[in-house]
Amino acid sequence: MRYVIIGNSAAAVGAIEAIRQYDSENPITVISDETHHVYSRPLVCHLLGELVDEDRMYYRPLDFYERYGVEPMLGVRATAIDTQEKKVSLAGGGAVSYDRLLLAVGGKPFVPPVEGIDLDGVFTFTKWEDAQKIDRHIKDHDVQTTLIVGGGLIGMKAVKALMARGLHLTLVELADRILSISFDHTASKLAESILRRAGAEVITGTTVKEIVGKEGRVDHAVLQDGEMVDCDLVIFGIGVRPNLDLILPEPEKRTGIKVNQGILVDAHMQTSVPDVYAAGDCVETYDMILEVERPIAIWPHATRQGHVAGCNMAGIEKTYEGGFPMNSEDIAGMPTIAVGLTDPQEHQDEYEILERYDRGALTYKRLVLHRNRLVGAICVGDIDRAGIYTGLIRDRVDVSPFKDHLLSGSFGLISLPKEYRKHMVVGEGIVV
Amino acid sequence: MSLSLLPPEFKIVRDDERCIACQVCVRQCANDVHVYDPEDDWVYSDYSRCVGCHRCVTLCPTRAITCVRNPLDFRANANWAHQVITNLHKQAETGGILLSGMGCDQPQRIYFDHILLNASQVTNPSIDPLREPMELRTTIGRKPDRVEVHCEDGQVKLDTQLAPQLTLETPIMFSAMSYGSISYNACVSLARAAKQAGIVYNTGEGGLHSTLYEYGPWTIAQVASGRFGVHPEYLDVAVALEIKIGQGAKPGIGGHLPGEKVSADVSRTRMIPEGTDALSPAPHHDIYSIEDLRQLVYALKEATGYEKPVGVKVAAVHNIAPIASGIARAGADYIAIDGLRGGTGAAPTVIRNNVGIPIELAIASVDQRLRQEGIRNQVSLIAAGSIRNSGDVVKIIALGADAVYIGTAALVALGCHLCQKCYTGKCNWGIATQDPYLTKRLNPNIGSRRLVNLIRAWSLEIKEMLGGMGVNAIESLRGNRDHLRGVGLNEVELRSLGIKAAGQA
Amino acid sequence: MKRIYVNEEYCIACRLCEVHCLVQHSQSKKIIKAYKEEAPQLMPRLVFEEEGPLSFAMPCRHCVDAPCLDACITGAMRRDEDTEAVLCDEDRCVGCWMCVMACPFGAIQRNLKGTKAASKCDLCYGDEMPACVAHCPNEALVFEEREQ
């Protein structure tokens, strides 16, 4: 019995550790086109910002593969999967047979077809390699001004890195406000003002039309309305899409694995092809709040899905209940957390919004309720114990008995009814 | 509003080098003595409100606090003592009766401290309690005048019908303390400890909380003059009943629970409205003569099918001997006598300190009188009123008691430091209060454990003393005055106690 | 696995658990020295809550399926092999606060004045009795094994 995992990040580690919990014998092979020992992609911006050194990039100790009996094939690209013969073809020849396969291939950055994206100095920003390239460019060309395209979470990561390097930056966002997916209007505007206060330029409602170079290198960008933005470096941080390179085009012909926006999986993380599993940023997840299947590319979900996939691959039945978006990001030093459905656009009369905005302290909390159940939360500045909101969302707790306490400074487990406190804690941690 | 003339009783001494401003003392003082100043990040104390309960001293993690008597000196005056002056100031300010908690604190003669025990040497050997069986088991109840038996298959069988008895593993019981004067957690601690130690506790005049019915076989249900919480089930679950005529701390007057301590739960248990003062009348309004008492005794026996002992509790007063005789003849199975130094949750200080007689003299005279009349076997005698240690237990049994009730000692085991402020309802140890912030402090798991420890410790000590005297059953000690000698007592006292002077063989 | 459980009935809101947790995690491990010299960089790892007479202090539950373990992006949050406790390696933590967002008990705090990392109960690194349990004056905190 051979387990093969394509991918070497959160989902892969989750799967490896789950498999080894139940199966300490059978071999596991990991195939990754990156050469690094398993590392944390979210830390790429910390690396670029010189906030961590290389050693802290690694997600697991350097002896991880050895201790878990994993054969790592790093720097090797998988090119095709033969689901009939149960073989994975590798670039440069060679193949690996599998009994159970996990696709943990993550996401790919989305780059719009803008003129000038091939110039030297235009980057995407997801992998370690990207950070290294950007770092080299900064040092080689004494970069002073930068342009970040995309005011979402990835854009924020780029902002963090470049601000830490002391570079001037301009942020351009297509929507009328940054973080339009995670935040509501107030939180977005608050974030924008925080960024501006930190010295960044924030331009919303437009995007880059073309990037203009000089001697093959980025010189400036032109926005849709014609405005010119001076920059020696452009980072595209618009978004990631599930990486379907091994399946598309013609999924039926190539592998038979069904996809939509991402790879389709059942509650056991198995794809439409038996013995082929998928987890992480490449799959479509059941969104517990919106009650639809869609990609939710979040590190904790990838880990958990990898764990569930690994268990099932090892013959232990486990189901994945689904997830919802959740992000913790600091914006120019201001901590923020956004969980769930934070800004409902449809059926707005069905939702109840609770808000608390302290303009002096620059803290903002917003809670979205649907039929007396919490479905979304935003915390800016005051993020302590925000996880309690996450728990209430996940457990679909009826919050009406303590609705008035939800935003108070002293809100905590003590505000919850006795029975829920008792039920919630593993083995009755709070004895009632 | 004129100035109060009352100086602080206690002074808090805080070692600022040890104080870490953790604020545990601030949070734990029910009298708000300690205050945290966030500006200067330090804790200071306004000790005018300190009652000397030592809660802060005990909980301070660095032992930075101690509490001393306020070193305020009056001009030396043997007659007008400091406390006398302060009491006058208090009455001038309030115009009210001075109240106190706990028992008499004045230097009355403590006869226990003038009585010494014997030990066996040479003429008869002492007994080693670790090697030989030592019987502490005691039965409370009416004993028959004669016993008729017959033999059957080589076994002796009893023909005589015995009156109902209460069996104790050791001659110590927990005294009557009402739910209301003490907290629910304190009641639970007493009930559980009674069960574990094989003894009983007494409900006092507060009735019995429904969740404590499971401890019925270890509960004496008291019927006091207010008849609080008295209903058929109350009488049925208990293992014995007790009519309370009086108590040692305040003979002649009734019980008093201030309205602040009558919470919803207390009101339910006592069957009175919430927040009203629970005043027990001085006499039972249906007992105006000894015949009336007999009537109530038998009414209770009828109501419970003659299956439980019914006792009567009285305070030790001057004519306690004829009173006891009358009670015995009224049909009571036991008489509990509560002496001058008995405790209470609230009593007028002047009555607490001045009314009644010490239990030692009371028991001695009652025991003597009942023997003279030939009716000693008709009742068991229980002594109460400041039994402080196992030595007191042995002495009072030797003077004639069958068993003892401990009240104050039990509360001290639970954590009481005798600050005597029970009547305020702000007991910092969670004992004499209904305040939910404070009652949590008494964890019944810990409380019952401490009480069981106390009973066990005393029982072991009693065994040691009995063994030393060459006695192996507590029964042999009862009324056995020859094991006692008085020291520093005059002729009249020696005669009242019925003991010889130390030095006499 | 033994865990710390709280009896909210017996918590007297004295917060001595916090005091002793802090001392246990100090350099000197001496209470006066820790408070006078090392605070405010130190934080107790229990979260204390109080509302009226109800109070309790709760440390991390060391959950069997810990959400913080899933959420941690650096791998600083790990399960200890010997004690099965969930431990945070404060040297590797970068303060992203994903764990704060994931923990449904709010048991993880941000040590902003000290390590700038996530701070939570570590079951006193396998000591026989965690400091908070040992010093709770009313036995509100207990350390025992219970069936899941």
mmCIF file of C-alpha atoms in Angstrom, chain A residues 155-390:
data_model
loop_
_atom_site.group_PDB
_atom_site.id
_atom_site.type_symbol
_atom_site.label_atom_id
_atom_site.label_comp_id
_atom_site.label_asym_id
_atom_site.label_seq_id
_atom_site.Cartn_x
_atom_site.Cartn_y
_atom_site.Cartn_z
ATOM 1 C CA GLY A 155 -2.543 42.624 -1.104
ATOM 2 C CA MET A 156 -2.456 43.254 2.635
ATOM 3 C CA LYS A 157 0.305 40.713 3.000
ATOM 4 C CA ALA A 158 2.335 42.492 0.364
ATOM 5 C CA VAL A 159 1.676 45.784 2.133
ATOM 6 C CA LYS A 160 2.965 44.299 5.385
ATOM 7 C CA ALA A 161 6.163 43.086 3.770
ATOM 8 C CA LEU A 162 6.950 46.248 1.853
ATOM 9 C CA MET A 163 6.108 48.556 4.737
ATOM 10 C CA ALA A 164 8.462 46.569 6.910
ATOM 11 C CA ARG A 165 11.163 47.240 4.345
ATOM 12 C CA GLY A 166 10.445 50.936 4.531
ATOM 13 C CA LEU A 167 9.362 51.235 0.906
ATOM 14 C CA HIS A 168 6.786 53.673 -0.316
ATOM 15 C CA LEU A 169 3.754 51.935 -1.660
ATOM 16 C CA THR A 170 0.616 52.576 -3.622
ATOM 17 C CA LEU A 171 -2.288 50.173 -3.324
ATOM 18 C CA VAL A 172 -4.800 49.922 -6.155
ATOM 19 C CA GLU A 173 -8.124 48.129 -5.710
ATOM 20 C CA LEU A 174 -10.810 47.612 -8.314
ATOM 21 C CA ALA A 175 -13.786 47.660 -5.907
ATOM 22 C CA ASP A 176 -14.879 50.876 -4.260
ATOM 23 C CA ARG A 177 -13.119 49.821 -1.076
ATOM 24 C CA ILE A 178 -10.273 47.543 -0.029
ATOM 25 C CA LEU A 179 -10.989 44.189 1.612
ATOM 26 C CA SER A 180 -14.447 44.239 0.051
ATOM 27 C CA ILE A 181 -14.879 40.497 0.552
ATOM 28 C CA SER A 182 -13.796 40.147 4.184
ATOM 29 C CA PHE A 183 -14.892 43.496 5.582
ATOM 30 C CA ASP A 184 -17.954 45.676 5.572
ATOM 31 C CA HIS A 185 -17.902 49.296 4.504
ATOM 32 C CA THR A 186 -16.957 50.737 7.882
ATOM 33 C CA ALA A 187 -14.149 48.296 8.490
ATOM 34 C CA SER A 188 -12.800 48.829 4.979
ATOM 35 C CA LYS A 189 -12.756 52.583 5.387
ATOM 36 C CA LEU A 190 -11.124 52.215 8.768
ATOM 37 C CA ALA A 191 -8.465 49.992 7.211
ATOM 38 C CA GLU A 192 -7.894 52.469 4.425
ATOM 39 C CA SER A 193 -7.407 55.321 6.870
ATOM 40 C CA ILE A 194 -4.979 53.218 8.894
ATOM 41 C CA LEU A 195 -2.956 52.507 5.776
ATOM 42 C CA ARG A 196 -2.916 56.130 4.760
ATOM 43 C CA ARG A 197 -1.866 57.152 8.226
ATOM 44 C CA ALA A 198 1.034 54.728 7.854
ATOM 45 C CA GLY A 199 2.128 56.486 4.692
ATOM 46 C CA ALA A 200 0.618 54.327 1.983
ATOM 47 C CA GLU A 201 -1.363 55.657 -0.929
ATOM 48 C CA VAL A 202 -4.671 53.885 -1.406
ATOM 49 C CA ILE A 203 -6.583 54.201 -4.670
ATOM 50 C CA THR A 204 -9.923 52.450 -5.003
ATOM 51 C CA GLY A 205 -12.442 51.997 -7.759
ATOM 52 C CA THR A 206 -9.903 51.399 -10.443
ATOM 53 C CA THR A 207 -7.172 49.029 -11.548
ATOM 54 C CA VAL A 208 -4.051 48.891 -13.706
ATOM 55 C CA LYS A 209 -4.560 49.256 -17.449
ATOM 56 C CA GLU A 210 -0.981 48.836 -18.438
ATOM 57 C CA ILE A 211 2.509 48.664 -16.995
ATOM 58 C CA VAL A 212 5.168 50.686 -18.771
ATOM 59 C CA GLY A 213 8.793 49.743 -18.732
ATOM 60 C CA LYS A 214 12.143 51.310 -19.443
ATOM 61 C CA GLU A 215 14.971 49.124 -20.637
ATOM 62 C CA GLY A 216 12.857 46.069 -19.953
ATOM 63 C CA ARG A 217 12.215 47.011 -16.334
ATOM 64 C CA VAL A 218 9.135 48.471 -14.661
ATOM 65 C CA ASP A 219 9.091 52.266 -14.703
ATOM 66 C CA HIS A 220 5.511 53.217 -14.005
ATOM 67 C CA ALA A 221 1.912 51.988 -14.286
ATOM 68 C CA VAL A 222 -1.100 53.574 -15.895
ATOM 69 C CA LEU A 223 -4.496 53.150 -14.253
ATOM 70 C CA GLN A 224 -7.783 52.825 -16.057
ATOM 71 C CA ASP A 225 -8.604 56.487 -15.656
ATOM 72 C CA GLY A 226 -5.211 57.428 -17.107
ATOM 73 C CA GLU A 227 -3.574 58.291 -13.798
ATOM 74 C CA MET A 228 0.131 57.455 -13.704
ATOM 75 C CA VAL A 229 1.694 55.703 -10.724
ATOM 76 C CA ASP A 230 5.449 55.795 -10.322
ATOM 77 C CA CYS A 231 6.871 52.426 -9.324
ATOM 78 C CA ASP A 232 10.029 50.279 -9.541
ATOM 79 C CA LEU A 233 8.181 47.157 -8.444
ATOM 80 C CA VAL A 234 4.693 45.807 -9.073
ATOM 81 C CA ILE A 235 3.133 43.005 -7.080
ATOM 82 C CA PHE A 236 -0.103 41.417 -8.207
ATOM 83 C CA GLY A 237 -2.070 40.256 -5.189
ATOM 84 C CA ILE A 238 -5.500 39.916 -6.615
ATOM 85 C CA GLY A 239 -6.371 36.406 -5.634
ATOM 86 C CA VAL A 240 -5.723 32.713 -5.903
ATOM 87 C CA ARG A 241 -7.648 30.151 -7.823
ATOM 88 C CA PRO A 242 -7.548 26.414 -7.182
ATOM 89 C CA ASN A 243 -4.640 24.847 -9.033
ATOM 90 C CA LEU A 244 -6.264 22.520 -11.585
ATOM 91 C CA ASP A 245 -3.251 22.153 -13.892
ATOM 92 C CA LEU A 246 -3.211 18.392 -13.519
ATOM 93 C CA ILE A 247 -6.879 18.051 -14.350
ATOM 94 C CA LEU A 248 -7.782 20.727 -16.840
ATOM 95 C CA PRO A 249 -8.386 20.974 -19.737
ATOM 96 C CA GLU A 250 -10.741 18.123 -20.546
ATOM 97 C CA PRO A 251 -11.042 16.612 -17.065
ATOM 98 C CA GLU A 252 -13.112 13.672 -18.325
ATOM 99 C CA LYS A 253 -10.471 12.649 -20.798
ATOM 100 C CA ARG A 254 -7.412 13.259 -18.672
ATOM 101 C CA THR A 255 -8.258 11.896 -15.257
ATOM 102 C CA GLY A 256 -12.011 11.645 -14.836
ATOM 103 C CA ILE A 257 -11.765 13.844 -11.730
ATOM 104 C CA LYS A 258 -14.756 16.169 -11.601
ATOM 105 C CA VAL A 259 -14.120 19.833 -11.009
ATOM 106 C CA ASN A 260 -16.102 22.989 -10.769
ATOM 107 C CA GLN A 261 -14.242 26.058 -9.615
ATOM 108 C CA GLY A 262 -12.171 23.651 -7.608
ATOM 109 C CA ILE A 263 -11.862 19.896 -7.311
ATOM 110 C CA LEU A 264 -15.133 18.362 -6.152
ATOM 111 C CA VAL A 265 -14.899 16.134 -3.101
ATOM 112 C CA ASP A 266 -17.353 14.333 -0.852
ATOM 113 C CA ALA A 267 -17.451 14.577 2.927
ATOM 114 C CA HIS A 268 -14.533 12.141 3.125
ATOM 115 C CA MET A 269 -12.455 14.371 0.873
ATOM 116 C CA GLN A 270 -12.558 11.754 -1.870
ATOM 117 C CA THR A 271 -12.866 12.948 -5.461
ATOM 118 C CA SER A 272 -15.143 11.434 -8.064
ATOM 119 C CA VAL A 273 -12.389 8.902 -8.737
ATOM 120 C CA PRO A 274 -12.021 6.224 -6.054
ATOM 121 C CA ASP A 275 -8.748 6.281 -4.091
ATOM 122 C CA VAL A 276 -8.032 9.801 -5.276
ATOM 123 C CA TYR A 277 -8.484 12.426 -2.577
ATOM 124 C CA ALA A 278 -8.045 16.185 -2.618
ATOM 125 C CA ALA A 279 -7.666 18.761 0.145
ATOM 126 C CA GLY A 280 -6.704 22.368 0.690
ATOM 127 C CA ASP A 281 -6.816 25.394 -1.560
ATOM 128 C CA CYS A 282 -7.462 23.258 -4.637
ATOM 129 C CA VAL A 283 -10.856 21.912 -3.581
ATOM 130 C CA GLU A 284 -14.382 23.145 -3.264
ATOM 131 C CA THR A 285 -15.498 23.157 0.317
ATOM 132 C CA TYR A 286 -18.958 23.105 1.830
ATOM 133 C CA ASP A 287 -19.496 26.641 3.091
ATOM 134 C CA MET A 288 -21.499 26.124 6.303
ATOM 135 C CA ILE A 289 -22.950 29.614 6.316
ATOM 136 C CA LEU A 290 -23.841 30.164 2.693
ATOM 137 C CA GLU A 291 -24.695 26.468 2.350
ATOM 138 C CA VAL A 292 -22.978 26.142 -1.009
ATOM 139 C CA GLU A 293 -19.842 24.423 -2.265
ATOM 140 C CA ARG A 294 -17.071 26.809 -3.148
ATOM 141 C CA PRO A 295 -13.322 27.198 -2.753
ATOM 142 C CA ILE A 296 -12.344 28.624 0.638
ATOM 143 C CA ALA A 297 -8.599 28.988 0.573
ATOM 144 C CA ILE A 298 -7.682 29.269 4.236
ATOM 145 C CA TRP A 299 -4.759 27.622 6.008
ATOM 146 C CA PRO A 300 -6.782 26.062 8.905
ATOM 147 C CA HIS A 301 -9.226 24.474 6.461
ATOM 148 C CA ALA A 302 -6.387 23.054 4.407
ATOM 149 C CA THR A 303 -4.841 21.446 7.475
ATOM 150 C CA ARG A 304 -8.113 20.006 8.662
ATOM 151 C CA GLN A 305 -9.101 18.748 5.204
ATOM 152 C CA GLY A 306 -5.702 17.149 4.832
ATOM 153 C CA HIS A 307 -6.247 15.470 8.194
ATOM 154 C CA VAL A 308 -9.666 14.146 7.176
ATOM 155 C CA ALA A 309 -8.349 12.974 3.819
ATOM 156 C CA GLY A 310 -5.405 11.259 5.506
ATOM 157 C CA CYS A 311 -7.670 9.432 7.954
ATOM 158 C CA ASN A 312 -9.896 8.156 5.186
ATOM 159 C CA MET A 313 -6.905 7.179 3.102
ATOM 160 C CA ALA A 314 -5.674 5.104 6.010
ATOM 161 C CA GLY A 315 -9.031 3.387 6.229
ATOM 162 C CA ILE A 316 -10.432 5.322 9.184
ATOM 163 C CA GLU A 317 -13.737 6.984 8.430
ATOM 164 C CA LYS A 318 -13.871 10.651 9.170
ATOM 165 C CA THR A 319 -16.019 13.371 7.718
ATOM 166 C CA TYR A 320 -15.332 17.000 7.058
ATOM 167 C CA GLU A 321 -18.227 19.162 8.136
ATOM 168 C CA GLY A 322 -17.335 22.161 6.069
ATOM 169 C CA GLY A 323 -15.966 25.564 6.871
ATOM 170 C CA PHE A 324 -16.339 29.253 6.418
ATOM 171 C CA PRO A 325 -13.922 32.059 5.698
ATOM 172 C CA MET A 326 -11.795 33.230 8.592
ATOM 173 C CA ASN A 327 -8.802 35.505 8.501
ATOM 174 C CA SER A 328 -6.531 37.232 10.933
ATOM 175 C CA GLU A 329 -4.458 39.986 9.372
ATOM 176 C CA ASP A 330 -2.679 42.951 10.760
ATOM 177 C CA ILE A 331 -2.993 46.076 8.713
ATOM 178 C CA ALA A 332 -0.116 48.467 9.343
ATOM 179 C CA GLY A 333 0.134 47.156 12.882
ATOM 180 C CA MET A 334 -3.596 47.135 13.552
ATOM 181 C CA PRO A 335 -4.802 43.592 14.260
ATOM 182 C CA THR A 336 -7.991 42.556 12.493
ATOM 183 C CA ILE A 337 -10.077 39.419 12.412
ATOM 184 C CA ALA A 338 -12.917 38.628 10.014
ATOM 185 C CA VAL A 339 -14.946 35.452 10.239
ATOM 186 C CA GLY A 340 -17.905 34.142 8.282
ATOM 187 C CA LEU A 341 -20.424 36.235 6.383
ATOM 188 C CA THR A 342 -19.490 39.760 7.322
ATOM 189 C CA ASP A 343 -21.460 41.833 4.815
ATOM 190 C CA PRO A 344 -24.574 40.135 3.432
ATOM 191 C CA GLN A 345 -25.641 41.594 0.133
ATOM 192 C CA GLU A 346 -28.802 39.588 -0.556
ATOM 193 C CA HIS A 347 -31.945 39.277 1.606
ATOM 194 C CA GLN A 348 -30.554 42.010 3.825
ATOM 195 C CA ASP A 349 -33.777 42.264 5.832
ATOM 196 C CA GLU A 350 -33.154 38.767 7.191
ATOM 197 C CA TYR A 351 -29.978 39.844 8.914
ATOM 198 C CA GLU A 352 -29.472 41.769 12.104
ATOM 199 C CA ILE A 353 -26.294 43.807 12.454
ATOM 200 C CA LEU A 354 -24.717 44.732 15.786
ATOM 201 C CA GLU A 355 -21.908 47.266 15.705
ATOM 202 C CA ARG A 356 -19.601 49.063 18.070
ATOM 203 C CA TYR A 357 -17.248 51.666 16.654
ATOM 204 C CA ASP A 358 -14.870 53.555 18.901
ATOM 205 C CA ARG A 359 -13.418 56.312 16.752
ATOM 206 C CA GLY A 360 -11.027 57.458 19.417
ATOM 207 C CA ALA A 361 -9.425 54.104 20.076
ATOM 208 C CA LEU A 362 -9.871 53.046 16.431
ATOM 209 C CA THR A 363 -11.579 49.830 17.379
ATOM 210 C CA TYR A 364 -14.536 48.387 15.544
ATOM 211 C CA LYS A 365 -16.640 45.310 16.092
ATOM 212 C CA ARG A 366 -19.394 44.117 13.857
ATOM 213 C CA LEU A 367 -21.578 41.072 14.318
ATOM 214 C CA VAL A 368 -23.959 39.704 11.713
ATOM 215 C CA LEU A 369 -26.898 37.650 12.944
ATOM 216 C CA HIS A 370 -29.286 35.575 10.891
ATOM 217 C CA ARG A 371 -32.398 34.331 12.674
ATOM 218 C CA ASN A 372 -30.703 34.825 16.028
ATOM 219 C CA ARG A 373 -27.641 32.896 15.024
ATOM 220 C CA LEU A 374 -24.247 34.478 14.578
ATOM 221 C CA VAL A 375 -23.032 34.149 10.991
ATOM 222 C CA GLY A 376 -20.292 36.721 10.740
ATOM 223 C CA ALA A 377 -17.934 38.795 12.838
ATOM 224 C CA ILE A 378 -15.411 41.555 12.201
ATOM 225 C CA CYS A 379 -13.016 42.785 14.865
ATOM 226 C CA VAL A 380 -10.645 45.639 14.198
ATOM 227 C CA GLY A 381 -8.194 46.541 16.947
ATOM 228 C CA ASP A 382 -9.923 44.656 19.710
ATOM 229 C CA ILE A 383 -9.443 41.043 18.694
ATOM 230 C CA ASP A 384 -9.022 39.372 22.082
ATOM 231 C CA ARG A 385 -10.955 36.128 22.367
ATOM 232 C CA ALA A 386 -12.530 36.647 18.938
ATOM 233 C CA GLY A 387 -12.479 32.865 18.638
ATOM 234 C CA ILE A 388 -15.530 32.714 20.862
ATOM 235 C CA TYR A 389 -17.503 34.283 18.009
ATOM 236 C CA THR A 390 -16.026 31.683 15.658
#
